[in-house]
Amino acid sequence: MFIYIWKKLKMQPYSWATFIMLLTGFIVGVIIYFIPFTLGNKIILISLKSSIFVLLYSLPIYYFKISLDINSFINKYLPDGIWKKY
């Protein structure tokens, strides 16, 4: 798919932001994978790991302004004064 878009349409479908998002997701996934959780309930464990993943993934994406859509969405719901708006 990449080669088709690049050759036929003369467009670059990926940017450095895409690479950074993938790298961040990979690093956070590895961190979550190696954290030992010893809960008996699998549903609570899945919920906890998913929540930690979303938190650890969204903070760098917001801080480095990878996606302006995500930043504007978060700024819309963040109260003024919690973080300096980027």
mmCIF file of C-alpha atoms in Angstrom, residues 5-54:
data_model
loop_
_atom_site.group_PDB
_atom_site.id
_atom_site.type_symbol
_atom_site.label_atom_id
_atom_site.label_comp_id
_atom_site.label_asym_id
_atom_site.label_seq_id
_atom_site.Cartn_x
_atom_site.Cartn_y
_atom_site.Cartn_z
ATOM 1 C CA ILE A 5 0.691 5.713 -2.672
ATOM 2 C CA TRP A 6 4.311 6.780 -2.959
ATOM 3 C CA LYS A 7 4.846 5.843 -6.607
ATOM 4 C CA LYS A 8 1.446 6.386 -8.226
ATOM 5 C CA LEU A 9 0.112 9.339 -6.260
ATOM 6 C CA LYS A 10 3.507 10.947 -5.529
ATOM 7 C CA MET A 11 2.597 11.338 -1.869
ATOM 8 C CA GLN A 12 4.391 10.362 1.301
ATOM 9 C CA PRO A 13 1.731 8.726 3.517
ATOM 10 C CA TYR A 14 3.862 8.665 6.662
ATOM 11 C CA SER A 15 5.692 11.339 8.616
ATOM 12 C CA TRP A 16 8.025 11.456 11.586
ATOM 13 C CA ALA A 17 4.966 11.873 13.802
ATOM 14 C CA THR A 18 3.737 8.457 12.657
ATOM 15 C CA PHE A 19 7.095 6.889 13.508
ATOM 16 C CA ILE A 20 7.135 8.548 16.941
ATOM 17 C CA MET A 21 3.595 7.352 17.678
ATOM 18 C CA LEU A 22 4.504 3.769 16.734
ATOM 19 C CA LEU A 23 7.716 3.888 18.763
ATOM 20 C CA THR A 24 5.880 5.298 21.788
ATOM 21 C CA GLY A 25 3.222 2.602 21.526
ATOM 22 C CA PHE A 26 5.860 -0.117 21.277
ATOM 23 C CA ILE A 27 7.826 1.175 24.282
ATOM 24 C CA VAL A 28 4.706 1.550 26.421
ATOM 25 C CA GLY A 29 3.522 -1.911 25.364
ATOM 26 C CA VAL A 30 6.839 -3.451 26.412
ATOM 27 C CA ILE A 31 6.675 -1.628 29.752
ATOM 28 C CA ILE A 32 3.136 -2.881 30.396
ATOM 29 C CA TYR A 33 4.073 -6.412 29.345
ATOM 30 C CA PHE A 34 6.944 -6.678 31.832
ATOM 31 C CA ILE A 35 5.177 -5.143 34.847
ATOM 32 C CA PRO A 36 4.167 -8.061 37.067
ATOM 33 C CA PHE A 37 0.511 -7.862 38.048
ATOM 34 C CA THR A 38 -0.768 -10.537 40.428
ATOM 35 C CA LEU A 39 -4.504 -10.007 40.492
ATOM 36 C CA GLY A 40 -6.842 -12.965 40.540
ATOM 37 C CA ASN A 41 -9.515 -11.446 38.339
ATOM 38 C CA LYS A 42 -8.574 -11.334 34.646
ATOM 39 C CA ILE A 43 -11.138 -8.638 33.770
ATOM 40 C CA ILE A 44 -9.728 -6.270 36.398
ATOM 41 C CA LEU A 45 -6.201 -7.054 35.182
ATOM 42 C CA ILE A 46 -7.119 -6.252 31.562
ATOM 43 C CA SER A 47 -8.846 -3.026 32.649
ATOM 44 C CA LEU A 48 -5.863 -1.968 34.758
ATOM 45 C CA LYS A 49 -3.302 -2.683 32.030
ATOM 46 C CA SER A 50 -5.427 -0.903 29.419
ATOM 47 C CA SER A 51 -5.839 2.161 31.631
ATOM 48 C CA ILE A 52 -2.108 2.343 32.306
ATOM 49 C CA PHE A 53 -1.374 1.932 28.587
ATOM 50 C CA VAL A 54 -3.741 4.761 27.623
#
